[in-house]
C-alpha atoms as a printed R data frame, in Angstrom:
    type eleno elety resid chain resno      x      y      z
1   ATOM     1    CA   UNK     A     1 57.630  4.047 16.803
2   ATOM     2    CA   UNK     A     2 58.008  1.168 19.769
3   ATOM     3    CA   UNK     A     3 54.755  0.248 20.469
4   ATOM     4    CA   UNK     A     4 53.113  1.298 24.436
5   ATOM     5    CA   UNK     A     5 53.602 -1.209 26.649
6   ATOM     6    CA   UNK     A     6 50.322 -2.406 27.777
7   ATOM     7    CA   UNK     A     7 51.511 -3.810 31.557
8   ATOM     8    CA   UNK     A     8 49.171 -2.606 34.927
9   ATOM     9    CA   UNK     A     9 50.213 -0.207 37.018
10  ATOM    10    CA   UNK     A    10 51.476 -1.347 40.580
11  ATOM    11    CA   UNK     A    11 48.767 -0.942 43.796
12  ATOM    12    CA   UNK     A    12 45.875  2.028 43.020
13  ATOM    13    CA   UNK     A    13 45.339  4.235 46.080
14  ATOM    14    CA   UNK     A    14 40.895  3.853 46.464
15  ATOM    15    CA   UNK     A    15 39.973  7.083 44.633
16  ATOM    16    CA   UNK     A    16 42.085  6.520 42.090
17  ATOM    17    CA   UNK     A    17 40.108  2.852 41.209
18  ATOM    18    CA   UNK     A    18 37.182  4.653 41.853
19  ATOM    19    CA   UNK     A    19 37.554  7.160 39.513
20  ATOM    20    CA   UNK     A    20 38.722  4.476 37.204
21  ATOM    21    CA   UNK     A    21 35.544  2.973 37.505
22  ATOM    22    CA   UNK     A    22 33.324  6.306 37.290
23  ATOM    23    CA   UNK     A    23 34.928  7.338 33.897
24  ATOM    24    CA   UNK     A    24 35.034  6.174 30.622
25  ATOM    25    CA   UNK     A    25 37.189  7.319 28.311
26  ATOM    26    CA   UNK     A    26 36.554 11.163 27.535
27  ATOM    27    CA   UNK     A    27 34.893 11.839 24.415
28  ATOM    28    CA   UNK     A    28 33.597 15.309 25.408
29  ATOM    29    CA   UNK     A    29 34.369 18.186 22.657
30  ATOM    30    CA   UNK     A    30 33.575 20.542 25.064
31  ATOM    31    CA   UNK     A    31 36.121 23.810 25.073
32  ATOM    32    CA   UNK     A    32 35.714 26.684 27.538
33  ATOM    33    CA   UNK     A    33 37.077 30.128 27.428
34  ATOM    34    CA   UNK     A    34 36.317 33.590 29.467
35  ATOM    35    CA   UNK     A    35 35.669 36.873 28.152
36  ATOM    36    CA   UNK     A    36 35.658 39.950 30.400
37  ATOM    37    CA   UNK     A    37 34.502 43.809 28.845
38  ATOM    38    CA   UNK     A    38 33.924 46.222 30.063
39  ATOM    39    CA   UNK     A    39 29.992 47.225 30.462
40  ATOM    40    CA   UNK     A    40 30.410 51.033 31.307
41  ATOM    41    CA   UNK     A    41 29.104 51.361 27.392
42  ATOM    42    CA   UNK     A    42 26.590 48.357 27.393
43  ATOM    43    CA   UNK     A    43 24.855 49.485 30.302
44  ATOM    44    CA   UNK     A    44 24.726 52.698 29.234
45  ATOM    45    CA   UNK     A    45 22.642 51.299 25.743
46  ATOM    46    CA   UNK     A    46 20.181 49.845 27.762
47  ATOM    47    CA   UNK     A    47 19.414 52.570 29.596
48  ATOM    48    CA   UNK     A    48 18.665 54.747 26.427
49  ATOM    49    CA   UNK     A    49 17.032 51.881 24.982
50  ATOM    50    CA   UNK     A    50 14.542 51.425 27.760
51  ATOM    51    CA   UNK     A    51 13.664 55.283 27.874
52  ATOM    52    CA   UNK     A    52 12.637 55.225 24.386
53  ATOM    53    CA   UNK     A    53 10.759 52.195 24.194
54  ATOM    54    CA   UNK     A    54  9.936 51.287 27.529
55  ATOM    55    CA   UNK     A    55 10.922 47.431 27.411
56  ATOM    56    CA   UNK     A    56 13.583 46.123 29.820
57  ATOM    57    CA   UNK     A    57 16.388 44.716 28.011
58  ATOM    58    CA   UNK     A    58 19.080 43.495 30.135
59  ATOM    59    CA   UNK     A    59 22.036 42.445 29.776
60  ATOM    60    CA   UNK     A    60 21.349 38.644 28.030
61  ATOM    61    CA   UNK     A    61 19.365 40.442 25.761
62  ATOM    62    CA   UNK     A    62 21.968 41.930 24.381
63  ATOM    63    CA   UNK     A    63 24.424 38.949 24.738
64  ATOM    64    CA   UNK     A    64 22.170 36.448 22.997
65  ATOM    65    CA   UNK     A    65 21.934 39.187 20.300
66  ATOM    66    CA   UNK     A    66 25.372 40.083 19.744
67  ATOM    67    CA   UNK     A    67 25.498 35.655 19.582
68  ATOM    68    CA   UNK     A    68 22.567 35.564 16.820
69  ATOM    69    CA   UNK     A    69 24.997 38.177 14.366
70  ATOM    70    CA   UNK     A    70 28.591 36.538 15.033
71  ATOM    71    CA   UNK     A    71 26.182 33.693 13.460
72  ATOM    72    CA   UNK     A    72 24.954 35.117 10.753
73  ATOM    73    CA   UNK     A    73 28.301 36.739  9.567
74  ATOM    74    CA   UNK     A    74 30.205 33.658 10.073
75  ATOM    75    CA   UNK     A    75 27.491 31.177  8.947
76  ATOM    76    CA   UNK     A    76 31.318 28.239  9.203
77  ATOM    77    CA   UNK     A    77 30.122 28.957 12.839
78  ATOM    78    CA   UNK     A    78 26.089 28.057 12.246
79  ATOM    79    CA   UNK     A    79 26.215 24.913 11.451
80  ATOM    80    CA   UNK     A    80 25.312 21.306 12.933
81  ATOM    81    CA   UNK     A    81 27.250 17.888 13.556
82  ATOM    82    CA   UNK     A    82 24.504 15.397 11.725
83  ATOM    83    CA   UNK     A    83 26.380 11.593 10.857
84  ATOM    84    CA   UNK     A    84 30.228 13.094 10.937
85  ATOM    85    CA   UNK     A    85 29.673 15.913  8.465
86  ATOM    86    CA   UNK     A    86 28.508 19.796  9.295
87  ATOM    87    CA   UNK     A    87 25.870 20.996  8.093
88  ATOM    88    CA   UNK     A    88 24.430 25.001  7.937
89  ATOM    89    CA   UNK     A    89 21.484 25.714  9.961
90  ATOM    90    CA   UNK     A    90 19.160 27.750  7.958
91  ATOM    91    CA   UNK     A    91 17.535 30.682 10.634
92  ATOM    92    CA   UNK     A    92 20.387 31.613 13.422
93  ATOM    93    CA   UNK     A    93 17.607 31.162 16.959
94  ATOM    94    CA   UNK     A    94 19.090 31.938 20.295
95  ATOM    95    CA   UNK     A    95 18.199 30.076 22.969
96  ATOM    96    CA   UNK     A    96 17.562 31.406 25.849
97  ATOM    97    CA   UNK     A    97 17.423 29.367 29.681
98  ATOM    98    CA   UNK     A    98 14.869 30.307 32.160
99  ATOM    99    CA   UNK     A    99 14.670 29.934 35.882
100 ATOM   100    CA   UNK     A   100 11.154 29.546 36.924
101 ATOM   101    CA   UNK     A   101  9.986 29.583 40.468
102 ATOM   102    CA   UNK     A   102  7.306 28.000 42.355
103 ATOM   103    CA   UNK     A   103  6.167 30.052 45.366
104 ATOM   104    CA   UNK     A   104  3.984 27.905 46.638
105 ATOM   105    CA   UNK     A   105  6.787 24.696 46.582
106 ATOM   106    CA   UNK     A   106  9.036 27.042 49.266
107 ATOM   107    CA   UNK     A   107 10.960 28.284 46.312
108 ATOM   108    CA   UNK     A   108 11.475 25.158 45.096
109 ATOM   109    CA   UNK     A   109 12.647 25.367 40.814
110 ATOM   110    CA   UNK     A   110 12.912 24.764 37.813
111 ATOM   111    CA   UNK     A   111 15.001 24.954 34.465
112 ATOM   112    CA   UNK     A   112 13.128 25.632 31.077
113 ATOM   113    CA   UNK     A   113 14.162 28.192 28.329
114 ATOM   114    CA   UNK     A   114 12.717 29.870 24.591
115 ATOM   115    CA   UNK     A   115 14.281 30.196 21.211
116 ATOM   116    CA   UNK     A   116 14.170 33.864 19.993
117 ATOM   117    CA   UNK     A   117 13.969 32.787 16.086
118 ATOM   118    CA   UNK     A   118 15.638 34.662 13.257
119 ATOM   119    CA   UNK     A   119 17.291 37.019 16.454
120 ATOM   120    CA   UNK     A   120 19.882 38.511 13.733
121 ATOM   121    CA   UNK     A   121 16.949 40.024 12.432
122 ATOM   122    CA   UNK     A   122 15.783 41.184 15.241
123 ATOM   123    CA   UNK     A   123 17.217 44.220 17.404
124 ATOM   124    CA   UNK     A   124 17.373 43.901 21.562
125 ATOM   125    CA   UNK     A   125 14.422 45.969 22.375
126 ATOM   126    CA   UNK     A   126 11.935 42.753 20.449
127 ATOM   127    CA   UNK     A   127 14.274 40.680 21.514
128 ATOM   128    CA   UNK     A   128 13.600 41.779 25.056
129 ATOM   129    CA   UNK     A   129  9.982 42.229 24.239
130 ATOM   130    CA   UNK     A   130  9.273 39.251 22.708
131 ATOM   131    CA   UNK     A   131 11.855 37.482 25.599
132 ATOM   132    CA   UNK     A   132  8.766 38.948 27.601
133 ATOM   133    CA   UNK     A   133  5.926 37.663 26.594
134 ATOM   134    CA   UNK     A   134  6.561 34.603 26.149
135 ATOM   135    CA   UNK     A   135  8.290 33.955 29.602
136 ATOM   136    CA   UNK     A   136  5.874 35.295 30.593
137 ATOM   137    CA   UNK     A   137  3.568 32.673 28.943
138 ATOM   138    CA   UNK     A   138  6.092 29.856 30.532
139 ATOM   139    CA   UNK     A   139  5.419 31.062 33.912
140 ATOM   140    CA   UNK     A   140  1.975 30.794 33.335
141 ATOM   141    CA   UNK     A   141  2.225 27.208 31.535
142 ATOM   142    CA   UNK     A   142  0.181 28.365 28.556
143 ATOM   143    CA   UNK     A   143  3.259 28.437 25.725
144 ATOM   144    CA   UNK     A   144  2.131 27.323 22.708
145 ATOM   145    CA   UNK     A   145  5.697 25.803 22.130
146 ATOM   146    CA   UNK     A   146  6.704 24.085 24.613
147 ATOM   147    CA   UNK     A   147  3.512 23.178 27.047
148 ATOM   148    CA   UNK     A   148  2.464 20.600 25.319
149 ATOM   149    CA   UNK     A   149  5.433 18.521 25.419
150 ATOM   150    CA   UNK     A   150  6.462 19.315 29.295
151 ATOM   151    CA   UNK     A   151  3.414 18.319 30.276
152 ATOM   152    CA   UNK     A   152  3.651 15.168 27.552
153 ATOM   153    CA   UNK     A   153  7.416 14.279 28.901
154 ATOM   154    CA   UNK     A   154  6.187 15.245 33.025
155 ATOM   155    CA   UNK     A   155  3.728 12.205 32.487
156 ATOM   156    CA   UNK     A   156  6.319  9.774 31.065
157 ATOM   157    CA   UNK     A   157  8.456  7.743 33.614
158 ATOM   158    CA   UNK     A   158 12.299  8.549 34.543
159 ATOM   159    CA   UNK     A   159 13.820  4.802 33.117
160 ATOM   160    CA   UNK     A   160 11.736  5.838 29.373
161 ATOM   161    CA   UNK     A   161 13.381  9.536 28.379
162 ATOM   162    CA   UNK     A   162 16.883  7.883 27.216
163 ATOM   163    CA   UNK     A   163 15.173  5.972 25.113
164 ATOM   164    CA   UNK     A   164 12.681  8.291 23.503
165 ATOM   165    CA   UNK     A   165 15.005 11.245 23.594
166 ATOM   166    CA   UNK     A   166 17.416  9.212 21.745
167 ATOM   167    CA   UNK     A   167 15.200  8.042 19.198
168 ATOM   168    CA   UNK     A   168 13.289 11.366 18.965
169 ATOM   169    CA   UNK     A   169 17.601 12.808 18.434
170 ATOM   170    CA   UNK     A   170 17.887 10.033 15.461
171 ATOM   171    CA   UNK     A   171 14.107 10.816 13.370
172 ATOM   172    CA   UNK     A   172 14.901 14.914 14.311
173 ATOM   173    CA   UNK     A   173 19.060 15.245 13.201
174 ATOM   174    CA   UNK     A   174 19.885 12.749 12.116
175 ATOM   175    CA   UNK     A   175 16.630 11.368  9.739
176 ATOM   176    CA   UNK     A   176 16.156 15.290  9.801
177 ATOM   177    CA   UNK     A   177 12.275 14.077  9.693
178 ATOM   178    CA   UNK     A   178 10.084 16.647 10.972
179 ATOM   179    CA   UNK     A   179  7.144 15.532 13.884
180 ATOM   180    CA   UNK     A   180  4.108 16.732 14.243
181 ATOM   181    CA   UNK     A   181  3.854 18.777 17.354
182 ATOM   182    CA   UNK     A   182  6.763 19.614 17.584
183 ATOM   183    CA   UNK     A   183  9.297 22.401 16.059
184 ATOM   184    CA   UNK     A   184 12.372 21.530 13.946
185 ATOM   185    CA   UNK     A   185 15.330 22.748 15.812
186 ATOM   186    CA   UNK     A   186 13.294 23.202 18.790
187 ATOM   187    CA   UNK     A   187 16.493 24.468 20.914
188 ATOM   188    CA   UNK     A   188 17.694 26.873 18.646
189 ATOM   189    CA   UNK     A   189 21.175 27.323 16.814
190 ATOM   190    CA   UNK     A   190 23.079 28.540 19.927
191 ATOM   191    CA   UNK     A   191 22.384 29.570 23.391
192 ATOM   192    CA   UNK     A   192 22.717 31.678 26.468
193 ATOM   193    CA   UNK     A   193 22.289 31.806 29.649
194 ATOM   194    CA   UNK     A   194 23.393 33.578 33.409
195 ATOM   195    CA   UNK     A   195 23.909 33.142 37.075
196 ATOM   196    CA   UNK     A   196 24.682 37.227 36.871
197 ATOM   197    CA   UNK     A   197 21.469 37.580 37.789
198 ATOM   198    CA   UNK     A   198 22.096 34.602 41.146
199 ATOM   199    CA   UNK     A   199 25.868 37.222 41.698
200 ATOM   200    CA   UNK     A   200 27.962 34.241 40.791
201 ATOM   201    CA   UNK     A   201 30.865 35.441 38.480
202 ATOM   202    CA   UNK     A   202 32.514 32.436 37.608
203 ATOM   203    CA   UNK     A   203 31.011 28.995 35.620
204 ATOM   204    CA   UNK     A   204 30.564 27.359 32.801
205 ATOM   205    CA   UNK     A   205 27.355 26.085 31.705
206 ATOM   206    CA   UNK     A   206 27.560 22.240 29.842
207 ATOM   207    CA   UNK     A   207 26.441 22.043 25.999
208 ATOM   208    CA   UNK     A   208 23.077 19.612 26.305
209 ATOM   209    CA   UNK     A   209 23.776 16.956 23.306
210 ATOM   210    CA   UNK     A   210 19.735 16.719 22.946
211 ATOM   211    CA   UNK     A   211 20.059 20.597 21.719
212 ATOM   212    CA   UNK     A   212 23.573 19.890 19.124
213 ATOM   213    CA   UNK     A   213 24.680 23.006 20.040
214 ATOM   214    CA   UNK     A   214 27.768 24.375 18.650
215 ATOM   215    CA   UNK     A   215 27.938 27.350 21.726
216 ATOM   216    CA   UNK     A   216 26.784 28.022 25.026
217 ATOM   217    CA   UNK     A   217 27.546 31.746 26.747
218 ATOM   218    CA   UNK     A   218 27.292 32.175 30.231
219 ATOM   219    CA   UNK     A   219 26.124 35.451 31.596
220 ATOM   220    CA   UNK     A   220 28.943 36.429 35.088
221 ATOM   221    CA   UNK     A   221 26.962 38.964 37.451
222 ATOM   222    CA   UNK     A   222 28.982 42.611 36.767
223 ATOM   223    CA   UNK     A   223 31.199 44.122 39.796
224 ATOM   224    CA   UNK     A   224 33.325 47.087 39.694
225 ATOM   225    CA   UNK     A   225 36.599 46.204 39.317
226 ATOM   226    CA   UNK     A   226 39.819 47.989 38.397
227 ATOM   227    CA   UNK     A   227 40.267 48.150 35.072
228 ATOM   228    CA   UNK     A   228 43.346 50.132 32.625
229 ATOM   229    CA   UNK     A   229 41.183 52.784 30.460
230 ATOM   230    CA   UNK     A   230 43.046 54.687 27.797
231 ATOM   231    CA   UNK     A   231 42.345 57.960 26.342
232 ATOM   232    CA   UNK     A   232 44.925 59.717 23.827
233 ATOM   233    CA   UNK     A   233 47.772 57.322 24.333
234 ATOM   234    CA   UNK     A   234 47.303 57.650 28.407
235 ATOM   235    CA   UNK     A   235 46.642 54.694 30.264
236 ATOM   236    CA   UNK     A   236 44.890 55.053 34.118
237 ATOM   237    CA   UNK     A   237 42.911 52.666 36.220
238 ATOM   238    CA   UNK     A   238 40.114 53.228 36.748
239 ATOM   239    CA   UNK     A   239 36.928 51.409 38.828
240 ATOM   240    CA   UNK     A   240 34.241 50.148 36.022
241 ATOM   241    CA   UNK     A   241 31.791 47.715 35.141
242 ATOM   242    CA   UNK     A   242 32.934 43.899 34.379
243 ATOM   243    CA   UNK     A   243 30.957 41.932 32.371
244 ATOM   244    CA   UNK     A   244 32.517 38.091 32.087
245 ATOM   245    CA   UNK     A   245 31.452 35.460 29.828
246 ATOM   246    CA   UNK     A   246 32.229 32.208 29.382
247 ATOM   247    CA   UNK     A   247 31.418 30.155 26.649
248 ATOM   248    CA   UNK     A   248 31.338 25.948 26.281
249 ATOM   249    CA   UNK     A   249 32.769 25.025 21.952
250 ATOM   250    CA   UNK     A   250 32.426 22.334 20.402
251 ATOM   251    CA   UNK     A   251 36.297 21.461 19.430
252 ATOM   252    CA   UNK     A   252 34.647 19.822 16.129
253 ATOM   253    CA   UNK     A   253 32.813 23.618 15.337
254 ATOM   254    CA   UNK     A   254 35.157 25.675 16.567
255 ATOM   255    CA   UNK     A   255 39.218 25.362 16.826
256 ATOM   256    CA   UNK     A   256 41.573 28.044 18.582
257 ATOM   257    CA   UNK     A   257 41.858 30.346 15.543
258 ATOM   258    CA   UNK     A   258 37.624 30.531 15.476
259 ATOM   259    CA   UNK     A   259 37.052 30.870 19.229
260 ATOM   260    CA   UNK     A   260 39.521 34.062 18.724
261 ATOM   261    CA   UNK     A   261 37.823 35.412 16.563
262 ATOM   262    CA   UNK     A   262 34.246 34.472 18.106
263 ATOM   263    CA   UNK     A   263 35.222 36.120 21.431
264 ATOM   264    CA   UNK     A   264 37.186 39.464 19.236
265 ATOM   265    CA   UNK     A   265 33.948 40.117 17.226
266 ATOM   266    CA   UNK     A   266 31.428 39.398 20.562
267 ATOM   267    CA   UNK     A   267 33.918 41.926 22.369
268 ATOM   268    CA   UNK     A   268 33.377 44.828 19.809
269 ATOM   269    CA   UNK     A   269 29.646 44.287 19.159
270 ATOM   270    CA   UNK     A   270 29.635 44.477 23.179
271 ATOM   271    CA   UNK     A   271 31.573 47.475 23.804
272 ATOM   272    CA   UNK     A   272 30.532 49.315 20.862
273 ATOM   273    CA   UNK     A   273 26.633 48.248 20.876
274 ATOM   274    CA   UNK     A   274 25.214 50.590 18.816
275 ATOM   275    CA   UNK     A   275 26.878 48.143 16.293
276 ATOM   276    CA   UNK     A   276 23.824 46.053 17.318
277 ATOM   277    CA   UNK     A   277 21.227 48.799 16.117
278 ATOM   278    CA   UNK     A   278 22.554 47.523 12.705
279 ATOM   279    CA   UNK     A   279 21.134 44.823 10.034
280 ATOM   280    CA   UNK     A   280 22.943 41.657 10.369
281 ATOM   281    CA   UNK     A   281 24.494 41.785  6.967
282 ATOM   282    CA   UNK     A   282 25.731 45.308  7.158
283 ATOM   283    CA   UNK     A   283 27.690 44.970 10.822
C-alpha cells in the first residue's frame, strides 16, 4: 500500500480557508436516524389513559417509557463509556429536557431537565404524574434535585464553567466517586426531548458530553399525512397522524444492526402501546 502524498492543495477559496481554521479533525461519534410511525394507536391510548387515571400523559412520556423498556431489555445498549470501555448501568433513568419560560422577561426562556428514575418499572401514568410534579417544582425553582446546583452554577463566572465541568466529569464518571449534594449519574441513562410543541417536525438533538448518554430521542410534531394501511392483505391509503422520532446515537455503543433493532422495537411499542402496560422483563 502506497503512502499518502502529503502535498498541499492549490489555491483555496476564502470559505474553505475559514472552514479549515474553524474546525479540527472530526472526532464526534454521533450517528443519526429518523423513524416515522402511525400515531393513531398511541394517541388513542393516551386519551384512554387520561380518562382512566386523570393524568395528562403526552407522547413525550410515552416515548420515554418505550425507550426505558428497550434499554431494560437490551442491557448492551444501557452502558456508560468510561476510559475506552463500556460499563453497564444499574438503573434505567430517563432524562427529559424541559423549557422554562419567564413571562416577566418578555418571553425569555431557559432550558432545564428532570430525570425519571427507574422509568422501566413505572407506568406511563406514573411517569406523567412524577413529571408534572417535578416540572412544577423546577418552575418554582424549588426542585430539591437541581435547584441548589443551578444556583451555584449561576453564581460562577462563565469562564470557570468549562474547567469545573471537566473536574466534575473526571471525579463522577472516570473515577466513579460520589460528590455530596450531587446525585449519581445526574443526567440519567438516556434522554428524550421534544420540539413537537413548537410545530417542528424534523430536527436532531446533540449528545450532551457531560451527560454521557448513548441515546437521545427527539419527538417531532405529529401531522396528518397520507399513510399506507394494510387490512387483510389489502393496501389502501388513508390520512393518519404521523409521528416523527429523530435519534442521535453514540456510535461507540450502537452500530447499524443495533440501531435497526432499537428502531423496530420502539416502533412496535408505540404502535401497540398496550405492551407498555406490561413489566419490562415480560415485554
